PDB file of C-alpha atoms in Angstrom:
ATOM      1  CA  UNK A 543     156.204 -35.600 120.814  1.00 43.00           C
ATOM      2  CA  UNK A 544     158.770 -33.460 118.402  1.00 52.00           C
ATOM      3  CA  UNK A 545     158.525 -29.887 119.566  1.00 63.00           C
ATOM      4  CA  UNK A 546     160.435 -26.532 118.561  1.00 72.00           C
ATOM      5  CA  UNK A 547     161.898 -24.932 121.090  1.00 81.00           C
ATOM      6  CA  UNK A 548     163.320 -21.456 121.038  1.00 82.00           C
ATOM      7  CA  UNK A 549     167.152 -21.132 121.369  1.00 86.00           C
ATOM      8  CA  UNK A 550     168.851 -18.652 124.140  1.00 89.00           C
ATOM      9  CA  UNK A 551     169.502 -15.170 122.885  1.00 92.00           C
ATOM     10  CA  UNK A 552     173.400 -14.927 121.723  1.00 90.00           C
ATOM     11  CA  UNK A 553     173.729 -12.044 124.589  1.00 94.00           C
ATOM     12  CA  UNK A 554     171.765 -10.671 127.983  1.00 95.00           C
ATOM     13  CA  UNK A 555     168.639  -9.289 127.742  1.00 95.00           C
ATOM     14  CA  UNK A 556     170.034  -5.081 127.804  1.00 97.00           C
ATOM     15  CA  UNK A 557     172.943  -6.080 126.083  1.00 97.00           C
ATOM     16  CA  UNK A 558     172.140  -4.033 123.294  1.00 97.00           C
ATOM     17  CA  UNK A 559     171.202  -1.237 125.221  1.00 97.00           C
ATOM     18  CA  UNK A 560     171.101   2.019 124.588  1.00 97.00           C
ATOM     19  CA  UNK A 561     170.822   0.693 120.886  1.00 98.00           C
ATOM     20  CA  UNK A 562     167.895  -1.874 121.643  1.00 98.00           C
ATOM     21  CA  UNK A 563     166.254  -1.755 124.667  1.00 98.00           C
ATOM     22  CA  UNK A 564     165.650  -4.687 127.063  1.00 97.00           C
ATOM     23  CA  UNK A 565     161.854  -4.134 126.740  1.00 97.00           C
ATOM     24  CA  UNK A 566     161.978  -3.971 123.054  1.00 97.00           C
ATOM     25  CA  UNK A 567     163.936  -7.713 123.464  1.00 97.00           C
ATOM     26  CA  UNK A 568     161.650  -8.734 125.859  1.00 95.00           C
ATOM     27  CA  UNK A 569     158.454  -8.429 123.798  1.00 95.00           C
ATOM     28  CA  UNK A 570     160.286  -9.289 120.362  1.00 96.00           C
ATOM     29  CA  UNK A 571     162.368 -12.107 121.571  1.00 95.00           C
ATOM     30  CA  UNK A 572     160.353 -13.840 124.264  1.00 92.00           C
ATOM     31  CA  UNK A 573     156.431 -12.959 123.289  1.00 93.00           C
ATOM     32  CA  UNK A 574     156.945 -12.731 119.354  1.00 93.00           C
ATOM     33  CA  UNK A 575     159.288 -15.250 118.805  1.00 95.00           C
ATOM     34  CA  UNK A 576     158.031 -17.296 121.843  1.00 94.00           C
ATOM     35  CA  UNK A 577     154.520 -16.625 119.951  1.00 95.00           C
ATOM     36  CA  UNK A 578     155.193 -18.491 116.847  1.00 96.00           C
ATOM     37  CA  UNK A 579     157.179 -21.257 118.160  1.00 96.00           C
ATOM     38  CA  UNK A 580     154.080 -21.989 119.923  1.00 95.00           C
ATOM     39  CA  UNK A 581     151.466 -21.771 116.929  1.00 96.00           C
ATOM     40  CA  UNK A 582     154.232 -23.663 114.792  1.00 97.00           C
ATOM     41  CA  UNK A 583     154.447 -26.489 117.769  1.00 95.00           C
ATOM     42  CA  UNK A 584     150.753 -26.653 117.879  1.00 96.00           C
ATOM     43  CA  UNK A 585     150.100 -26.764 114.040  1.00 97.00           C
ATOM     44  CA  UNK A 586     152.369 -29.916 113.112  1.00 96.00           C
ATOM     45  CA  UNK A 587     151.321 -32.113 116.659  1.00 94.00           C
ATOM     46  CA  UNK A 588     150.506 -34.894 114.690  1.00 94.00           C
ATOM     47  CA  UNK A 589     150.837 -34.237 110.847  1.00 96.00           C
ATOM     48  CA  UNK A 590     153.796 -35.294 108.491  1.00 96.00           C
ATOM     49  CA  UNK A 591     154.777 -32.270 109.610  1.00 96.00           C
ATOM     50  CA  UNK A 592     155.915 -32.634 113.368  1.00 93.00           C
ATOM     51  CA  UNK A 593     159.775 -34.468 113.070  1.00 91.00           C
ATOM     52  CA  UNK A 594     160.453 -32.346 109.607  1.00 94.00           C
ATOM     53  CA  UNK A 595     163.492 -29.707 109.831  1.00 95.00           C
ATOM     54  CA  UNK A 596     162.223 -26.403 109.684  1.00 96.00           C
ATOM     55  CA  UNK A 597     163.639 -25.147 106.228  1.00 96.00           C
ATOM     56  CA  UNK A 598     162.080 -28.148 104.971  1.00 96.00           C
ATOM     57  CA  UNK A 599     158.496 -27.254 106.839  1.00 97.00           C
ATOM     58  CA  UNK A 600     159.271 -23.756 105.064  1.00 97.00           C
ATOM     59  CA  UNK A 601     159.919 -25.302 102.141  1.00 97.00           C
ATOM     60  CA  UNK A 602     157.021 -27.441 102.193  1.00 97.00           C
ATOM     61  CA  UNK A 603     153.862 -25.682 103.822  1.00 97.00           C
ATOM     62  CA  UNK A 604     151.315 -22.807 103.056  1.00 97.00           C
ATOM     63  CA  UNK A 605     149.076 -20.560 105.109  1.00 98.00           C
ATOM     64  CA  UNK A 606     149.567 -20.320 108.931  1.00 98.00           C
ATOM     65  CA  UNK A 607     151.542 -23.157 108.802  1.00 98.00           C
ATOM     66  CA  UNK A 608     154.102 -21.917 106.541  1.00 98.00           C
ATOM     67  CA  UNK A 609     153.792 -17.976 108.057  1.00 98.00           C
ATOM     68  CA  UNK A 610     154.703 -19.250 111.747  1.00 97.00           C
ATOM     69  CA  UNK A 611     157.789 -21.719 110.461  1.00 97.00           C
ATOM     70  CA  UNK A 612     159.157 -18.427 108.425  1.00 98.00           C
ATOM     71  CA  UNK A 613     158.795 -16.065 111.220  1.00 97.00           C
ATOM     72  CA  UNK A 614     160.454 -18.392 113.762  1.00 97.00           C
ATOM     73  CA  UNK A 615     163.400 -18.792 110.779  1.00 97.00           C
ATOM     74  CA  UNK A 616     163.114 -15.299 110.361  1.00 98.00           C
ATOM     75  CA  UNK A 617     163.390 -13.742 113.864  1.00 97.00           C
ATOM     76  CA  UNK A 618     166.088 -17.003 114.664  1.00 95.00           C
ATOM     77  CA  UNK A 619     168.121 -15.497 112.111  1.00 96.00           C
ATOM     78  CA  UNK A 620     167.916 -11.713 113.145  1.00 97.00           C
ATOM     79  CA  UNK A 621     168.545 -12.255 116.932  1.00 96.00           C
ATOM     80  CA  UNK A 622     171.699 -14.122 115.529  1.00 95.00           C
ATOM     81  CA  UNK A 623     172.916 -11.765 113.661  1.00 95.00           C
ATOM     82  CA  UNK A 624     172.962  -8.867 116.294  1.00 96.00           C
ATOM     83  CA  UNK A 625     176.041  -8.034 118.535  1.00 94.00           C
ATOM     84  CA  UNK A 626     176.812  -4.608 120.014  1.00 94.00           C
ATOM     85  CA  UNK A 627     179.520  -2.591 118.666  1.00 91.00           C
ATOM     86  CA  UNK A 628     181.591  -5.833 118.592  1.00 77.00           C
ATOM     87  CA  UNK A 629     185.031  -5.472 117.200  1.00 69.00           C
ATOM     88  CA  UNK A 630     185.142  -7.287 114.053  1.00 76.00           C
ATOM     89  CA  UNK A 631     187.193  -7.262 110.908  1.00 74.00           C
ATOM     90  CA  UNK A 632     185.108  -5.425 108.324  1.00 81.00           C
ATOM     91  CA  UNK A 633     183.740  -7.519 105.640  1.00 87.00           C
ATOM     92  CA  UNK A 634     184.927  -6.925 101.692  1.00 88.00           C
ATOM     93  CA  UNK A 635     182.153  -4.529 100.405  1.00 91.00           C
ATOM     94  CA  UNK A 636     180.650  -3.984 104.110  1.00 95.00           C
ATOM     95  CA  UNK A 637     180.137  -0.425 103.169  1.00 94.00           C
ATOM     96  CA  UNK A 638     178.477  -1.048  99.873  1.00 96.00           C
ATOM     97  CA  UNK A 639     176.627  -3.835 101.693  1.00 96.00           C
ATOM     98  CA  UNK A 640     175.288  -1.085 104.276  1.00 96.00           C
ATOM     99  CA  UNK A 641     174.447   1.048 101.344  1.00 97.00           C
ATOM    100  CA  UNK A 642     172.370  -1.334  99.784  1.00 98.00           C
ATOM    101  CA  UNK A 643     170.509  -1.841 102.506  1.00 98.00           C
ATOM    102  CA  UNK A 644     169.570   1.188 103.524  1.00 98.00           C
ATOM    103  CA  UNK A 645     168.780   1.416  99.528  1.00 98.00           C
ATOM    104  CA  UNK A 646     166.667  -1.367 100.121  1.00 98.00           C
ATOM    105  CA  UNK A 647     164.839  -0.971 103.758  1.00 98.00           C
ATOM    106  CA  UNK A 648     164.168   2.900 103.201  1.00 94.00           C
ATOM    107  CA  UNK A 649     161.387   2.963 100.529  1.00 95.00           C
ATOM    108  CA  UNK A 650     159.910  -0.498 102.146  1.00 96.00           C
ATOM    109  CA  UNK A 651     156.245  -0.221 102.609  1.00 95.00           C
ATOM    110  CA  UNK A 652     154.749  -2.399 105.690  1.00 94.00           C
ATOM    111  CA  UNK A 653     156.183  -5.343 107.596  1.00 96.00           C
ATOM    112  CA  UNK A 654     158.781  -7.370 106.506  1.00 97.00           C
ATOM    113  CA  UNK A 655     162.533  -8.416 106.237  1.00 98.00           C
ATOM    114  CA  UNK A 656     166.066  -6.539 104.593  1.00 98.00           C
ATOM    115  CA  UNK A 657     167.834  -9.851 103.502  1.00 98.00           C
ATOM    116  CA  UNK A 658     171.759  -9.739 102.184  1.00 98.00           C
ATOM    117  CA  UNK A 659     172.301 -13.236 101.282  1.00 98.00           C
ATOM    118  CA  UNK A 660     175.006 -15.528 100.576  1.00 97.00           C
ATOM    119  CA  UNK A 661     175.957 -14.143  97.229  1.00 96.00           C
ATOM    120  CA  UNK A 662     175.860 -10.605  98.088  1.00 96.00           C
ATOM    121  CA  UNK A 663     172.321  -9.567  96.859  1.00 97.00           C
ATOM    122  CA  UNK A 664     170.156  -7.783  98.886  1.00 98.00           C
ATOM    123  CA  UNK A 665     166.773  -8.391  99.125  1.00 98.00           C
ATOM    124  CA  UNK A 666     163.784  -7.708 100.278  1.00 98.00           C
ATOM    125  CA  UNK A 667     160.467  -9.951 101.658  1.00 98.00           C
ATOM    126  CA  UNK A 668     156.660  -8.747 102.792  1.00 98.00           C
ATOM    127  CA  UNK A 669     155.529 -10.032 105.776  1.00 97.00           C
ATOM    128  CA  UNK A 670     156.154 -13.764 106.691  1.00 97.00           C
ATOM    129  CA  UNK A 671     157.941 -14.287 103.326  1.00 98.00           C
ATOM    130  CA  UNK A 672     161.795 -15.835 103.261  1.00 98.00           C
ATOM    131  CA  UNK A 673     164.965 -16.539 101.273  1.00 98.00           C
ATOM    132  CA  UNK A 674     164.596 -20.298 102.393  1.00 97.00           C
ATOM    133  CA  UNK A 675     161.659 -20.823 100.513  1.00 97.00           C
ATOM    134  CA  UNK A 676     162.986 -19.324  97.395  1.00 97.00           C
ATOM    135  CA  UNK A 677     165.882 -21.795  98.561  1.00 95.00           C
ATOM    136  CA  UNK A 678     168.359 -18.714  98.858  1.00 97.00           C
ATOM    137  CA  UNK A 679     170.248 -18.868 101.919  1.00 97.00           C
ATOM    138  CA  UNK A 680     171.077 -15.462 104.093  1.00 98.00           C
ATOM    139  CA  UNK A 681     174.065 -14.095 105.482  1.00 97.00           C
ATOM    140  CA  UNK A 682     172.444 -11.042 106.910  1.00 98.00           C
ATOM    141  CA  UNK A 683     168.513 -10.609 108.463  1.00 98.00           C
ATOM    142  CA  UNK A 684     166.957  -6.666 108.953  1.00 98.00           C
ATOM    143  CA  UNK A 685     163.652  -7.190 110.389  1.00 98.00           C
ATOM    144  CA  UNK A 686     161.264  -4.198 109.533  1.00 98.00           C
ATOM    145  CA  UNK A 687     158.033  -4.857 111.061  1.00 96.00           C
ATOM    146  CA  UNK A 688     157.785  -2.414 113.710  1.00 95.00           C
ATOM    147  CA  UNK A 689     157.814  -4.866 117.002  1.00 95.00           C
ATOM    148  CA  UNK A 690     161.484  -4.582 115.803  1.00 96.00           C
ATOM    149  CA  UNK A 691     162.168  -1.214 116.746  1.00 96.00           C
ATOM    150  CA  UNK A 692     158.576   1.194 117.742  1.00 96.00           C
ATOM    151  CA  UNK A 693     159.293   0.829 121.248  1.00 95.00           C
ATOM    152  CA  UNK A 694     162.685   2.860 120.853  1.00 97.00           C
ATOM    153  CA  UNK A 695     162.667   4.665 118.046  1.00 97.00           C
ATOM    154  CA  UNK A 696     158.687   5.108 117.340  1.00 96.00           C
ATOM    155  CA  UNK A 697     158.031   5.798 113.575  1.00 95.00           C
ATOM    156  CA  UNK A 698     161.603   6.554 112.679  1.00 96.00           C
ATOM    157  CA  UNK A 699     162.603   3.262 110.916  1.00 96.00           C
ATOM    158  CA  UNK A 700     165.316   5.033 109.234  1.00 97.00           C
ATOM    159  CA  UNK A 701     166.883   6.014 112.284  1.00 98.00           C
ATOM    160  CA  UNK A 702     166.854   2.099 113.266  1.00 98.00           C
ATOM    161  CA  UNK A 703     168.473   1.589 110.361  1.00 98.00           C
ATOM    162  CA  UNK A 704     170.863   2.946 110.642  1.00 97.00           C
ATOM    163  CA  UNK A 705     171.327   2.030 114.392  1.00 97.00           C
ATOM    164  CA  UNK A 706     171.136  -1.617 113.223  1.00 97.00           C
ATOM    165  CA  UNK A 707     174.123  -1.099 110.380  1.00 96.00           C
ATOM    166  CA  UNK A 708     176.374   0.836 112.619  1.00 95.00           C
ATOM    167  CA  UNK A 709     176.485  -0.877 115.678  1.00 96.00           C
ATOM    168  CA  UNK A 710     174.431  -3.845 115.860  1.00 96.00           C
ATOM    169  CA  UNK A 711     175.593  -5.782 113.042  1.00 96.00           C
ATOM    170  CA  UNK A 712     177.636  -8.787 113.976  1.00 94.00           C
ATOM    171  CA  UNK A 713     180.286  -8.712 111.039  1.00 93.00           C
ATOM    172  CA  UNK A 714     181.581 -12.015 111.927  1.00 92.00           C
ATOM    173  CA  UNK A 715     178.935 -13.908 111.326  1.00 92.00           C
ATOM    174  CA  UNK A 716     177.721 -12.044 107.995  1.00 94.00           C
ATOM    175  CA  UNK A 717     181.590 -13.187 106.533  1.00 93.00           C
ATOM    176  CA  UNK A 718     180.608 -16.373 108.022  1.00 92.00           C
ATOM    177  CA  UNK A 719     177.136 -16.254 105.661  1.00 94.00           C
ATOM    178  CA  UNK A 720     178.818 -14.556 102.481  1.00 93.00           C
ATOM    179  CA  UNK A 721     181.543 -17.352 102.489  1.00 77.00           C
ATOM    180  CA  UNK A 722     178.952 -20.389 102.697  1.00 68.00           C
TER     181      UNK A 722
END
């Protein structure tokens, strides 16, 4: 049988500490993620769904089906993307980048994703909802539902925000994205 499995985490478990908290990582990384890879693994057991890549599943799915594929994309993406205070050539525009996303992720109502993709837009998705099946692809992931960050910063997404941009971005791979 095909089966999803969830990748290691790019760093330890406090390595983002004082920033992100191990227990915040724990729950987000191991019981969120871990959480949809499991609902994703048991909806396509046996359906033309089970030995498909998962940007085409995204691609071509609806309902829980398609919800649990873009959250495991999702959340794959964002725990990629972090790195603490790593020393990385800034990116051309990184400070108009950061603008726009604070632009973006301030005024954002509910749960959902801050997405820079490969051409430099920034974007934003509701809930489950991904560049990948709009067939955009992203350089950069902000998650915004609050498993994210309430266990460190309670109701002051702004403050995470800011957290994320200034220290937790990992630059490299973003230049990586915006050059694809």
């Amino acid at each position: 049988m095909f089966s999803l499995s969830q990748f290691p985490l790019p760093f330890a478990r406090d390595a983002l500490e004082p920033y992100i908290s191990a227990r915040t990582i724990e729950f987000h990384y191991e019981k969120h993620l871990g959480g949809y890879i499991n609902n994703l693994n048991n909806l396509i057991t046996g359906t033309e769904f089970e030995n498909m890549p998962l940007a085409d599943i995204i691609k071509n799915s609806s309902g829980k089906l398609f919800n649990n594929a873009a959250q495991v994309f999702n959340h794959d993406f964002f725990f990629k993307c972090l790195e603490k205070d790593g020393n990385y050539a800034p990116v051309p525009g990184q400070e108009k980048i950061k603008s726009d996303i604070r632009a973006a992720a301030t005024p954002f109502f509910g749960s959902g994703w801050v997405w820079l993709l490969s051409d430099g837009t920034v974007i934003t998705t509701a809930n489950a909802d991904t560049p990948v099946a709009h067939r955009q692809t992203p350089a950069l992931a902000l998650d915004l539902w609050e498993h994210a960050y309430y266990l460190d910063y309670q109701n002051r997404r702004a403050d995470f925000v800011d957290i994320f941009l200034e220290h937790l971005v990992n630059w490299d791979i973003v230049s990586k994205g915006l050059n694809s």
